Tab-separated table of C-alpha atoms and ligand atoms in Angstrom:
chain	number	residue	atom	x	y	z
A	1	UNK	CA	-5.376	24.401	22.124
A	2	UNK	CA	-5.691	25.994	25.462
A	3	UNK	CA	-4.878	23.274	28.545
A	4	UNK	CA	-7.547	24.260	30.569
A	5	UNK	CA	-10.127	23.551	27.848
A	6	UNK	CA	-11.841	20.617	28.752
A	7	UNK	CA	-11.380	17.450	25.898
A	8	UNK	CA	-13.451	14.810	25.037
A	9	UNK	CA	-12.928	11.921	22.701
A	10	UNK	CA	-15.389	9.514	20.106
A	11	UNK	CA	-15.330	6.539	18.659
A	12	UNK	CA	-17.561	6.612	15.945
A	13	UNK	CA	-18.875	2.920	14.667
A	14	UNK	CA	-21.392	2.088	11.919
A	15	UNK	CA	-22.672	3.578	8.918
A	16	UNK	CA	-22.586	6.977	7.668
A	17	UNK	CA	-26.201	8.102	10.142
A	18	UNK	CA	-24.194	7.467	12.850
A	19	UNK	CA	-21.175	9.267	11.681
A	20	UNK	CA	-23.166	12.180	10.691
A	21	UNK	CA	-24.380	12.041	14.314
A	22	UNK	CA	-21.182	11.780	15.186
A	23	UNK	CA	-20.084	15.002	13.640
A	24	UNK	CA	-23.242	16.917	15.072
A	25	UNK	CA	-22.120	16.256	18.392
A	26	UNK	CA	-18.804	17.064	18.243
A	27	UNK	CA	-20.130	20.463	16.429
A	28	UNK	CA	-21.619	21.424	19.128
A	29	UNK	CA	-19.283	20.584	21.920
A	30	UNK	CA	-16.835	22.523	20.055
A	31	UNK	CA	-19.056	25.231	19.735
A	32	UNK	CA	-19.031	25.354	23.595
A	33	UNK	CA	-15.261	25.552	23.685
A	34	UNK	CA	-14.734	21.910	24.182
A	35	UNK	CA	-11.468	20.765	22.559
A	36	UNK	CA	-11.371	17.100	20.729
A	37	UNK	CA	-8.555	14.358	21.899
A	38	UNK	CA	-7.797	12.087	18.917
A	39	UNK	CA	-6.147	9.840	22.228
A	40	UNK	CA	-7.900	7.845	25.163
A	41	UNK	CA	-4.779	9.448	27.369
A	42	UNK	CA	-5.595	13.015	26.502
A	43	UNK	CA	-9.661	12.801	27.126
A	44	UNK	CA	-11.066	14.349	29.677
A	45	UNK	CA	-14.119	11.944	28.667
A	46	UNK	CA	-14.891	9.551	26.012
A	47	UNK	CA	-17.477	9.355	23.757
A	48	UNK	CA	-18.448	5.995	22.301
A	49	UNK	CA	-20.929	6.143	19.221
A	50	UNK	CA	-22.239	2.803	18.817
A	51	UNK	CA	-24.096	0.656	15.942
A	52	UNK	CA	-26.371	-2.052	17.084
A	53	UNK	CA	-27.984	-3.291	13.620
A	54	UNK	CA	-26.321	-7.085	13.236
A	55	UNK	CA	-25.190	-9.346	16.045
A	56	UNK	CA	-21.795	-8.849	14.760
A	57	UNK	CA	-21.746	-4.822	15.297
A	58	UNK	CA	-23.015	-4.968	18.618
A	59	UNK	CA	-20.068	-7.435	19.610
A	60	UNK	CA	-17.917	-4.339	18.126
A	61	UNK	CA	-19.504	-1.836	20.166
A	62	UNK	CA	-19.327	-3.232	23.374
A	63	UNK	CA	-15.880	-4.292	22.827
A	64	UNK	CA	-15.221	-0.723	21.967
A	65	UNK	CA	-17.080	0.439	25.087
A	66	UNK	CA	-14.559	-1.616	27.087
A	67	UNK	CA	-11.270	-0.534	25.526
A	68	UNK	CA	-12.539	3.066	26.223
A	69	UNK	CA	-12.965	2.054	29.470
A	70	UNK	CA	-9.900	0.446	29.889
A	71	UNK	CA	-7.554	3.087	28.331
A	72	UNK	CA	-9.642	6.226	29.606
A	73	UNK	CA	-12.603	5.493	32.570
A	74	UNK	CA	-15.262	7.754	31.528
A	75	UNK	CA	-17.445	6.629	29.032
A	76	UNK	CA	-20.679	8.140	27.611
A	77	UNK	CA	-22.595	5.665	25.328
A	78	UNK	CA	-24.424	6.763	22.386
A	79	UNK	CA	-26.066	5.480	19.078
A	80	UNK	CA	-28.317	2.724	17.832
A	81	UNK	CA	-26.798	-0.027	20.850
A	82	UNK	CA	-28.024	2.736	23.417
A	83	UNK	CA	-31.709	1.828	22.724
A	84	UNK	CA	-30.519	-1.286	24.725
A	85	UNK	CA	-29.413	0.482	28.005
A	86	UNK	CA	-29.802	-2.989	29.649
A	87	UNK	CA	-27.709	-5.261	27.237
A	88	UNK	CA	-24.516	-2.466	27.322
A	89	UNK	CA	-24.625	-2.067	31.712
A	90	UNK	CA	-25.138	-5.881	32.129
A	91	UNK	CA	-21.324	-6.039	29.976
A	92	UNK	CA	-20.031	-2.465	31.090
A	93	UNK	CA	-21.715	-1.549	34.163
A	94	UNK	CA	-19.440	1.422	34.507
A	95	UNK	CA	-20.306	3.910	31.576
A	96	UNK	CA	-21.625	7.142	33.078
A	97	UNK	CA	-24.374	7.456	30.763
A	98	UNK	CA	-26.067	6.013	27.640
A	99	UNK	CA	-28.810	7.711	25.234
A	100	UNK	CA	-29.920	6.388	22.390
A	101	UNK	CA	-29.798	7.455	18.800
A	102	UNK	CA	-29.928	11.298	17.397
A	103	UNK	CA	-30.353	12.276	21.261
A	104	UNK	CA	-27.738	14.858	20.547
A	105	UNK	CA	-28.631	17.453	23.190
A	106	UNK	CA	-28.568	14.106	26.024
A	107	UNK	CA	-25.380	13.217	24.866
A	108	UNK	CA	-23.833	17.220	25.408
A	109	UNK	CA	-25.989	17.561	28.546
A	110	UNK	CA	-24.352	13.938	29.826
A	111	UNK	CA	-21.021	15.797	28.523
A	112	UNK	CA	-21.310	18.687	30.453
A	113	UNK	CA	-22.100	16.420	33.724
A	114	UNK	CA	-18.895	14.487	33.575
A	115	UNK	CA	-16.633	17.997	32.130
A	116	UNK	CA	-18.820	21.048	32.505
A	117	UNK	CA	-17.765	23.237	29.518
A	118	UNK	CA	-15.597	26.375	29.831
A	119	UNK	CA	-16.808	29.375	27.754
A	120	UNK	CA	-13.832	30.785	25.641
A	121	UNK	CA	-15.461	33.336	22.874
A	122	UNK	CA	-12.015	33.382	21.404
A	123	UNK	CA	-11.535	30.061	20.997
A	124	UNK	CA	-14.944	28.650	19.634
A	125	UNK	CA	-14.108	29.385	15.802
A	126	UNK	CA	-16.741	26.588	14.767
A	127	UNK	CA	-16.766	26.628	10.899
A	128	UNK	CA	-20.210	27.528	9.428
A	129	UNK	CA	-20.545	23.838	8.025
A	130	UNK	CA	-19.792	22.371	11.455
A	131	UNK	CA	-16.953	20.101	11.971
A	132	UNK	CA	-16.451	17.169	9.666
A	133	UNK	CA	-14.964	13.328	10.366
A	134	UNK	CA	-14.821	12.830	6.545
A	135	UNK	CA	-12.114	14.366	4.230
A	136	UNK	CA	-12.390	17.814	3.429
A	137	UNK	CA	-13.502	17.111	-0.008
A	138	UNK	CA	-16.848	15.079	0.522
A	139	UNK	CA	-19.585	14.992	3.377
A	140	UNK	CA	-22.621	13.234	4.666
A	141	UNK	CA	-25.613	15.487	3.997
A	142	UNK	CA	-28.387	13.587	6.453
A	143	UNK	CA	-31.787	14.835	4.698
A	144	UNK	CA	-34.134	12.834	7.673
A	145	UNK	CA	-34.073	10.629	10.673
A	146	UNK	CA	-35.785	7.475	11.320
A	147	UNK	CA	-37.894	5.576	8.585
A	148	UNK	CA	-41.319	4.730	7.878
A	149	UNK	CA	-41.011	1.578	6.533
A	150	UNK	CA	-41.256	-1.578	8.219
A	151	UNK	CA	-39.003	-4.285	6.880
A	152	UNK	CA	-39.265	-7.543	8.894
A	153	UNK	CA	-35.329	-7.793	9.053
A	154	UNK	CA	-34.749	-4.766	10.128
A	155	UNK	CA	-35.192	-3.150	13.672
A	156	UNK	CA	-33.672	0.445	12.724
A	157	UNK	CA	-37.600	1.966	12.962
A	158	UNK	CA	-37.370	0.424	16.589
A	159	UNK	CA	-33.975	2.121	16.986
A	160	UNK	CA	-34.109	5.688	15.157
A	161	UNK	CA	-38.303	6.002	15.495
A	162	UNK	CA	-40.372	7.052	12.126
A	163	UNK	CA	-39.401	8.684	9.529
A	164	UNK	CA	-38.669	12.942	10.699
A	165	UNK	CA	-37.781	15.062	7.589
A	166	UNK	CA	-35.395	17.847	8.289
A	167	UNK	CA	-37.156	21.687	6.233
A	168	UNK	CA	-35.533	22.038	2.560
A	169	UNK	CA	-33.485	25.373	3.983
A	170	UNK	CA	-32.053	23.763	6.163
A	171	UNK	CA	-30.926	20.866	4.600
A	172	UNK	CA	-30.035	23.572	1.443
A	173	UNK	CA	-27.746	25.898	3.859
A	174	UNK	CA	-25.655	22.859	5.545
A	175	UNK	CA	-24.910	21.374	2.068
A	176	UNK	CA	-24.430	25.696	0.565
A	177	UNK	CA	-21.941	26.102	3.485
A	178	UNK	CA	-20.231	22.617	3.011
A	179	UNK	CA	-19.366	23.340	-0.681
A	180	UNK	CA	-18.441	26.984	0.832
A	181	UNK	CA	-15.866	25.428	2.924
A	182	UNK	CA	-14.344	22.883	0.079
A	183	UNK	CA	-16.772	20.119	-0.133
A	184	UNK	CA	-16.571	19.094	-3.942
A	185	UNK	CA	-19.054	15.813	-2.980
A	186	UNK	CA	-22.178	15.374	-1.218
A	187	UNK	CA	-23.569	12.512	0.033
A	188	UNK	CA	-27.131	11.916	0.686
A	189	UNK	CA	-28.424	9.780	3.092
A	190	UNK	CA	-31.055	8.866	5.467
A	191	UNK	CA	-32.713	5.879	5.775
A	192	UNK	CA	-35.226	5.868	2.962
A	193	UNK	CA	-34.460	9.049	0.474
A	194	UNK	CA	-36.892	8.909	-1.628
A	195	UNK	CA	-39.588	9.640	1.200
A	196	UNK	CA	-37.823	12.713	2.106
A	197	UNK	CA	-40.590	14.977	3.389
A	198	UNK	CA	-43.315	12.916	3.351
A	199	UNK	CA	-44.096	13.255	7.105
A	200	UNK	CA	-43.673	16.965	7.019
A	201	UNK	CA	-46.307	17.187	3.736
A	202	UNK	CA	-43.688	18.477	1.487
A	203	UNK	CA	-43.768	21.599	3.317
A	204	UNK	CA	-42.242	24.518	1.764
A	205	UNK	CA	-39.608	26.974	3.171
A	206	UNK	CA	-37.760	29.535	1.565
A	207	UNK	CA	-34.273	29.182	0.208
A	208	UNK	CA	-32.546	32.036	-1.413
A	209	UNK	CA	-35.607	34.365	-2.095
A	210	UNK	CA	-37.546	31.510	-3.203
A	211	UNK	CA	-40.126	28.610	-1.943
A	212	UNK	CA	-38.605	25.170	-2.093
A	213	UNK	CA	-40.954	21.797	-1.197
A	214	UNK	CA	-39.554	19.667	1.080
A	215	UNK	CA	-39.630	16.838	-2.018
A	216	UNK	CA	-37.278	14.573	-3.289
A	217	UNK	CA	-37.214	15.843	-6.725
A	218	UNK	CA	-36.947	19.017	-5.713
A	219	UNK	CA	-34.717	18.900	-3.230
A	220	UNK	CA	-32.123	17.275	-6.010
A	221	UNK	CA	-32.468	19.705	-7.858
A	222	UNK	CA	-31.610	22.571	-5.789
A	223	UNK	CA	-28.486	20.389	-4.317
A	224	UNK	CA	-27.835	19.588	-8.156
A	225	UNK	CA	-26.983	23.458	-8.874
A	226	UNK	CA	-24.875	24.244	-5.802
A	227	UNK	CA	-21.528	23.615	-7.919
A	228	UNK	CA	-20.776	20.163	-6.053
A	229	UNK	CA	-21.512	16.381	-7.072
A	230	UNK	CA	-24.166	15.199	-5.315
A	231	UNK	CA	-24.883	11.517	-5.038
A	232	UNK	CA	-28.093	10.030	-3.927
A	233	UNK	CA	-27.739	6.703	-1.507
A	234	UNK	CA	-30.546	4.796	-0.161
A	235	UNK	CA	-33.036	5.255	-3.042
A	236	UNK	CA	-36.219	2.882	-3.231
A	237	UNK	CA	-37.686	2.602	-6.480
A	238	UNK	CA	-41.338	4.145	-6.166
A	239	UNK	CA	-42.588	5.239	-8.715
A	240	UNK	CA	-41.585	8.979	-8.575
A	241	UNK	CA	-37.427	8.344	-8.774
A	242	UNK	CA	-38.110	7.706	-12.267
A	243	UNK	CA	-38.413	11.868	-12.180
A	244	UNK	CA	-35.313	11.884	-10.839
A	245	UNK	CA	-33.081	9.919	-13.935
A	246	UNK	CA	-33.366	13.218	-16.230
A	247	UNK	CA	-31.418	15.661	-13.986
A	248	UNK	CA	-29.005	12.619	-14.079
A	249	UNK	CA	-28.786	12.943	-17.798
A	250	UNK	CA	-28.593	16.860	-17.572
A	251	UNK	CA	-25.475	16.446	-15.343
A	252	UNK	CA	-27.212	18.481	-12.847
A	253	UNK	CA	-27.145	15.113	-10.139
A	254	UNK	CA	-24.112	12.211	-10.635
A	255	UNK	CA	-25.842	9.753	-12.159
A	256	UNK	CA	-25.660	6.887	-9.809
A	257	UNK	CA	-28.191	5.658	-7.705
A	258	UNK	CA	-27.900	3.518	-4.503
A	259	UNK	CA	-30.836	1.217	-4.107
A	260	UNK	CA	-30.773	-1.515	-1.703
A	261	UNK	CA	-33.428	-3.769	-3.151
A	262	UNK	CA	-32.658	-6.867	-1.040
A	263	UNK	CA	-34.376	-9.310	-3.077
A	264	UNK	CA	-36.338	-9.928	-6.180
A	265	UNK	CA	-38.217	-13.151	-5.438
A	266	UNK	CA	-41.475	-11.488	-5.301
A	267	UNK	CA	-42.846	-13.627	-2.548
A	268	UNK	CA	-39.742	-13.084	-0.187
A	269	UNK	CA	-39.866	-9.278	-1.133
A	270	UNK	CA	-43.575	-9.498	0.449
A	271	UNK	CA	-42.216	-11.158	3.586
A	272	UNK	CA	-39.624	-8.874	3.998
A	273	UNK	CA	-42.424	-5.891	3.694
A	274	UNK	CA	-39.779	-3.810	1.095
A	275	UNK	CA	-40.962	-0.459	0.332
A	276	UNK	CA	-41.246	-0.044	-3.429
A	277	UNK	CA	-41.866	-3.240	-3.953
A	278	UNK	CA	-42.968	-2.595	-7.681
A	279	UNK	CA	-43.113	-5.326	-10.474
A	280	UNK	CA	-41.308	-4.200	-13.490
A	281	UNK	CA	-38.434	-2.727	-11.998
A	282	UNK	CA	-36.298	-4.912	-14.334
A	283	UNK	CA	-38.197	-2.544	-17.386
A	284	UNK	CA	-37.379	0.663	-15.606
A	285	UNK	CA	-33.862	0.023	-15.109
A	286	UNK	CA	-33.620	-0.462	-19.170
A	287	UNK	CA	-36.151	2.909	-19.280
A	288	UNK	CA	-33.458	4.621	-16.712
A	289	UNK	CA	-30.650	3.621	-18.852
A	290	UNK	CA	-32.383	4.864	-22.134
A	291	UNK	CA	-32.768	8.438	-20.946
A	292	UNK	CA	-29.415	8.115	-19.178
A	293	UNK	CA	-26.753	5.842	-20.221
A	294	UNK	CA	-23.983	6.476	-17.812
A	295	UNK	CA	-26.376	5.557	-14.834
A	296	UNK	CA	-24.310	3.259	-12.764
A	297	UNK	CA	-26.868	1.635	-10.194
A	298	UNK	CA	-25.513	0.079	-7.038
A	299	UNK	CA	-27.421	-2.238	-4.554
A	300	UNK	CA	-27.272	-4.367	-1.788
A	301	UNK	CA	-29.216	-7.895	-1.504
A	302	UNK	CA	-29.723	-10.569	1.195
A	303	UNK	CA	-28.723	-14.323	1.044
A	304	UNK	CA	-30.810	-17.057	3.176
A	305	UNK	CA	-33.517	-15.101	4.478
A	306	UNK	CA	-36.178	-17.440	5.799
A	307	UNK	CA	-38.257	-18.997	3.435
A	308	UNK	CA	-36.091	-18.752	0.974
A	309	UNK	CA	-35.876	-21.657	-1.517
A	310	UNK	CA	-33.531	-22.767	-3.950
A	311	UNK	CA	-36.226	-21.314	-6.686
A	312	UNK	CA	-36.142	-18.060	-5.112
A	313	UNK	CA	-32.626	-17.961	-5.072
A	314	UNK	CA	-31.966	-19.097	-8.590
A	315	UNK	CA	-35.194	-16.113	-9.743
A	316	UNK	CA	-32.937	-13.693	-7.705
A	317	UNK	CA	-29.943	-15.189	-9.944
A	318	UNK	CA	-31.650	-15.146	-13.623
A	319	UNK	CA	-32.893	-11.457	-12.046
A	320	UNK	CA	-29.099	-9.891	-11.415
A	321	UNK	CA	-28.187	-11.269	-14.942
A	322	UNK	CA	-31.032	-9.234	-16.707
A	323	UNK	CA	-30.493	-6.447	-14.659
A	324	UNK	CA	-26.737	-5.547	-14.963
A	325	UNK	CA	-26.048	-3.780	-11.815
A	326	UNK	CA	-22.731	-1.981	-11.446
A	327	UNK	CA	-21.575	-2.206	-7.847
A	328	UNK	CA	-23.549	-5.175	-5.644
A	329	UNK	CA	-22.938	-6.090	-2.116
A	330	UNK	CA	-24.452	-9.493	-0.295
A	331	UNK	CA	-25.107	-10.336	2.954
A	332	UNK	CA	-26.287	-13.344	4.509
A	333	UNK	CA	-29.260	-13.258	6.430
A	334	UNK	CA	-28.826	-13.073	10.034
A	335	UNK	CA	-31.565	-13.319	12.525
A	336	UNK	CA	-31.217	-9.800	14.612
A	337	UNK	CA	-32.767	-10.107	18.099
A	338	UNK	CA	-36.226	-7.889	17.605
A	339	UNK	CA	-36.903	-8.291	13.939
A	340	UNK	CA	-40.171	-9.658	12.817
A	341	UNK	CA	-38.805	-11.625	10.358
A	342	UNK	CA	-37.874	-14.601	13.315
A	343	UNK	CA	-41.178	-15.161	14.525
A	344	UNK	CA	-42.953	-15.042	10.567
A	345	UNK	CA	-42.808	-18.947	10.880
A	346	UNK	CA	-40.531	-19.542	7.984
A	347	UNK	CA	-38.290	-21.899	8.059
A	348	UNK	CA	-34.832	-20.800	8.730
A	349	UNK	CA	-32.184	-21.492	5.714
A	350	UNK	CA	-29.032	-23.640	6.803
A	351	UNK	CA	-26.126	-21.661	7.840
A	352	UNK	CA	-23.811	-24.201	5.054
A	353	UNK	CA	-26.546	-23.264	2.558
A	354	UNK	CA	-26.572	-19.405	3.035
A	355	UNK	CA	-22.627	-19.481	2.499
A	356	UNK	CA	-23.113	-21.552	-0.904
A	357	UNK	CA	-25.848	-19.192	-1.962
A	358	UNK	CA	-23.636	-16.444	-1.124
A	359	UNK	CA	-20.557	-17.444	-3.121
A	360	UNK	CA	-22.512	-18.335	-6.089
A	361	UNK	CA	-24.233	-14.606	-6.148
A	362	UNK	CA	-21.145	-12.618	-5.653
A	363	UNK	CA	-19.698	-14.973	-8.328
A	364	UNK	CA	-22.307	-14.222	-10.667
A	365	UNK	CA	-22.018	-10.658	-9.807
A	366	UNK	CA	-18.562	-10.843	-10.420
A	367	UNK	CA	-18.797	-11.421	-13.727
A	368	UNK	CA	-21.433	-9.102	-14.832
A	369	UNK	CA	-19.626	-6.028	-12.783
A	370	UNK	CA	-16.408	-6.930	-14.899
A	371	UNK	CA	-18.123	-6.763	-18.328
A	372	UNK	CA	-19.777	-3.477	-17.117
A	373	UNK	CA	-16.507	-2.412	-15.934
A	374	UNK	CA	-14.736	-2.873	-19.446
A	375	UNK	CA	-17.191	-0.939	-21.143
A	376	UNK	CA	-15.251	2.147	-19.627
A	377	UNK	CA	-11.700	1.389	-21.337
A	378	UNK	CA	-11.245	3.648	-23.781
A	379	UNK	CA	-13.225	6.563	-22.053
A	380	UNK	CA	-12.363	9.804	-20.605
A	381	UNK	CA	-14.011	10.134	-17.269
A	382	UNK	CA	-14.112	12.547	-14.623
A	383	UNK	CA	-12.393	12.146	-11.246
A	384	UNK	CA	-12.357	13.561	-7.835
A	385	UNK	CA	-8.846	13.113	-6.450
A	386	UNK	CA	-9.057	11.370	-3.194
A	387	UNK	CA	-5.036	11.462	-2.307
A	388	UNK	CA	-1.843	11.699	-4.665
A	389	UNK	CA	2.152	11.762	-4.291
A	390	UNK	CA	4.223	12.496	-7.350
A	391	UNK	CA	3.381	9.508	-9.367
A	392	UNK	CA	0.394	8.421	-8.826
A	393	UNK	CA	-3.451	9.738	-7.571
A	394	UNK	CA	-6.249	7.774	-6.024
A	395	UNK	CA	-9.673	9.232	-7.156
A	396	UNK	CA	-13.405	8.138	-7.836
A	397	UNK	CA	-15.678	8.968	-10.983
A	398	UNK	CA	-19.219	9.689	-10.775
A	399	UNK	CA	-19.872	5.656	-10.305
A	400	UNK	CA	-17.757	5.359	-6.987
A	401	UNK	CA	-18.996	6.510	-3.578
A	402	UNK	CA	-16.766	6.300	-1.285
A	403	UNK	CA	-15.524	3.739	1.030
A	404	UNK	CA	-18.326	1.047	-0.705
A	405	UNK	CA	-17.129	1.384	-4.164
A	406	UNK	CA	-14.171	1.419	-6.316
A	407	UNK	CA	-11.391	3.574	-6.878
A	408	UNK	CA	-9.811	5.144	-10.048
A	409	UNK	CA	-6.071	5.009	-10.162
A	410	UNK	CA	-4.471	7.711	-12.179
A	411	UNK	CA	-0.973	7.823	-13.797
A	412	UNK	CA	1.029	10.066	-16.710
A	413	UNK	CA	1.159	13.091	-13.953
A	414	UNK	CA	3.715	14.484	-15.771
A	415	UNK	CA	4.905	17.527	-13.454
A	416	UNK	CA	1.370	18.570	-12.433
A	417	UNK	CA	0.693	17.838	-8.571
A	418	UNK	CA	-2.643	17.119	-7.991
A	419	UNK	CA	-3.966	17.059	-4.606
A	420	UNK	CA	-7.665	15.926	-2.706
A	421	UNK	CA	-10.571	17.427	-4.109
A	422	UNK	CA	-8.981	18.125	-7.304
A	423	UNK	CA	-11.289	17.372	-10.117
A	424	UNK	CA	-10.088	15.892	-13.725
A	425	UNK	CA	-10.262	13.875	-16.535
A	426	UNK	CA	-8.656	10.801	-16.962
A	427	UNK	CA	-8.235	8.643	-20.031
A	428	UNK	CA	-9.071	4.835	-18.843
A	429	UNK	CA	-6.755	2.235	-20.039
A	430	UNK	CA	-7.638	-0.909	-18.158
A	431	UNK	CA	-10.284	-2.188	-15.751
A	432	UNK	CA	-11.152	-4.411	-13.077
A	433	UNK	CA	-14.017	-6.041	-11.282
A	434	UNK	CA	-14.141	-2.471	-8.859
A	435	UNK	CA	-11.372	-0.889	-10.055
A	436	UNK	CA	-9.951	1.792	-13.084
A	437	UNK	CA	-6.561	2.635	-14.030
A	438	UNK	CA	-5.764	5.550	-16.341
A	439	UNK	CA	-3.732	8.273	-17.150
A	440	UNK	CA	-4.347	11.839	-16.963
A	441	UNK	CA	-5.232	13.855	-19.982
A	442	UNK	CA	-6.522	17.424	-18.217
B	1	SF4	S1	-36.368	0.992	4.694
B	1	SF4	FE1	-36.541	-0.968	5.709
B	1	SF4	S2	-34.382	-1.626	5.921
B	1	SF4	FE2	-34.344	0.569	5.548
B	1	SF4	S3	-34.374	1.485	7.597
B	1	SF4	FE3	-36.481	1.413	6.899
B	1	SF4	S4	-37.263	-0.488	7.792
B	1	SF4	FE4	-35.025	-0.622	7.844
């Protein structure tokens, strides 16, 4: 690294949009010869990336904001807490600048303001997949911005604006260069996948000689043959995923699918306006699982939202127990400043109460994620090594994204030294609630 290129720091907090934003940025900064500090002390500026969904996360990001400021000076603001220039200078009335969320050219123009960029053509070796704050082995492939949907607990739409599709090609050529440069995984998100490209009309655009629709179905299946996993996150269950389930079964797309229905009490799935919403989702999961038994499903559901009664708690109870999801998370409701779901005039469920409902679902969950978890003793599964020393490797089969889900821990190495993004097949001898343990066999 030359000294007199100019550095800059990030902090990257929240999910993996705002990483993936993250990552953009820093792309092109290094593009224009910036070098990145992994220190406050060598920065020339800092960037902080910040995640205003819950009460709790904004609390995070302004407490980031201030260590920056503390440990370096110069602070540029960015992400979903920027929408709320007011709330970060009223804490941190120093930061030099804040924009809010995806405003990747503000953030490199704000940048250039505080360090103005010096133009080394030798130096700016940007990789073709642009630089990555995941392992080399997996990456973030953002399909759209924003969402359509209108969720009453939710003020991302507020945040990120609607939903803004990015063409097929390009999605196609980030994730072609990304298994180019080593990627074994891809991850796709946005905030609602299975709309991908309805704002844009499904337009087509040519991808290797051919036409390809800006559709969800299709756009799996061209991702599907580029030699790399790919794993669909953020899935709502309209009516045309149910295309998706046989590429699943083909092995052309892992067969896992991340949908975050919330709820199932109908009546507090209408005051939370879900998307999908569908009755009968219970008889597609058992359709899904017909055409493709290795599906594992994971979800994410809410505890105490308001209005919720005991009833609707105990039909979201019996509901988990027919369904037999793999991998569940829970949260418990929390009233986020700007979400409709405060002012619907529903009575607000006692914090004591929300806790109690919460234990009682992840125990339930518990349970039915350990049965489902001992059906895979005995099998041989495939892996993706994650990290490894000489004994032992730490890898994830197709029903384990990472970070959220649960590892595979893989023993008999013998002499052979595996390494991450090695992929191979190990013989499972024992399971937990999240977790596998096996020995290698190829
Ligand atoms: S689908 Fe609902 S919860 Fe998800 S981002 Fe859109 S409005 Fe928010």
């Amino acid at each position: 690294m030359s000294k007199s290129q100019p550095r800059v720091g990030i902090v990257s907090l929240g999910c993996p949009k705002a990483l993936v934003d993250s990552e953009r940025i820093l792309t092109q900064l290094r593009a224009e010869g910036y070098a990145i500090s992994d220190s406050y002390a060598g920065a020339d500026v800092v960037i902080v990336n910040t995640c205003g969904f819950l009460d709790s996360a904004r609390t995070e990001s302004l407490e980031a904001i201030g260590e920056a400021l503390n440990k370096n000076g110069k602070v540029i603001v960015t992400g979903c807490l920027g929408a709320t220039p007011e709330l970060i200078r009223g804490e941190h009335p120093n930061v030099l600048a804040i924009t809010g969320p995806q405003q990747y050219e503000t953030v490199v123009d704000a940048v250039h303001n505080v360090v103005p960029p010096k133009h080394d053509p030798f130096m700016d070796l940007v990789p073709p997949a642009g630089l990555k704050l995941t392992p080399r082995h997996y990456a973030y492939l953002k399909i759209s911005e924003g969402c359509n949907n209108r969720c009453t607990f939710c003020i991302i739409p507020s945040l990120r604006g609607d939903l803004a599709s990015r063409p097929a090609r390009d999605v196609l050529i980030e994730a072609e260069n990304l298994v180019k440069s080593g990627v074994r995984e891809l991850l796709v998100i946005s905030q609602d996948t299975s709309a991908y490209g309805v704002d844009i009309k499904y337009a087509e655009s040519k991808y290797q000689g051919r036409m390809v629709k800006a559709k969800f179905l299709d756009l799996a299946r061209e991702l599907g043959q580029l030699g790399a996993w790919t794993r669909l996150h953020y899935v709502y269950p309209y009516p045309h995923v149910d295309d998706v389930i046989p590429l699943m079964a083909e092995g052309l797309v892992l067969p896992y699918l991340d949908i975050p229905f919330q709820h199932a009490s109908p009546k507090i799935l209408k005051a939370m306006k879900r998307p999908g919403n569908q009755e009968k989702v219970l008889e597609r999961i058992k359709k899904w699982r017909n055409i493709c038994p290795d599906l594992t499903i994971r979800s994410t559901f809410i505890v105490g939202f308001p209005g919720e009664t005991e009833d609707d708690f105990n039909y979201m109870l019996d509901w988990l127990e027919e369904a037999e999801l793999d991998r569940v998370g829970c949260f418990k409701y929390e009233p986020v400043d700007g979400a409709r779901a405060n002012d619907l005039g529903l009575e607000q469920v006692d914090e004591d109460e929300k806790h109690d409902r919460w234990d009682r679902f992840m125990e339930t969950q518990r349970a039915i994620s350990e049965q489902r978890m001992q059906r895979k003793v005995g099998r041989t599964l495939d892996v993706l090594i994650d990290e490894a020393d000489k004994s032992q490797a730490i890898g994830r089969s197709s029903a384990d994204a990472p970070e959220i889900d649960g590892q595979v821990f893989v023993g008999n190495l013998g002499r052979k030294r595996l390494k991450a993004g090695d992929m191979v097949k190990v013989k499972i001898t024992r399971a937990e609630d999240y977790d596998l343990w096996g020995d290698l066999v190829g």
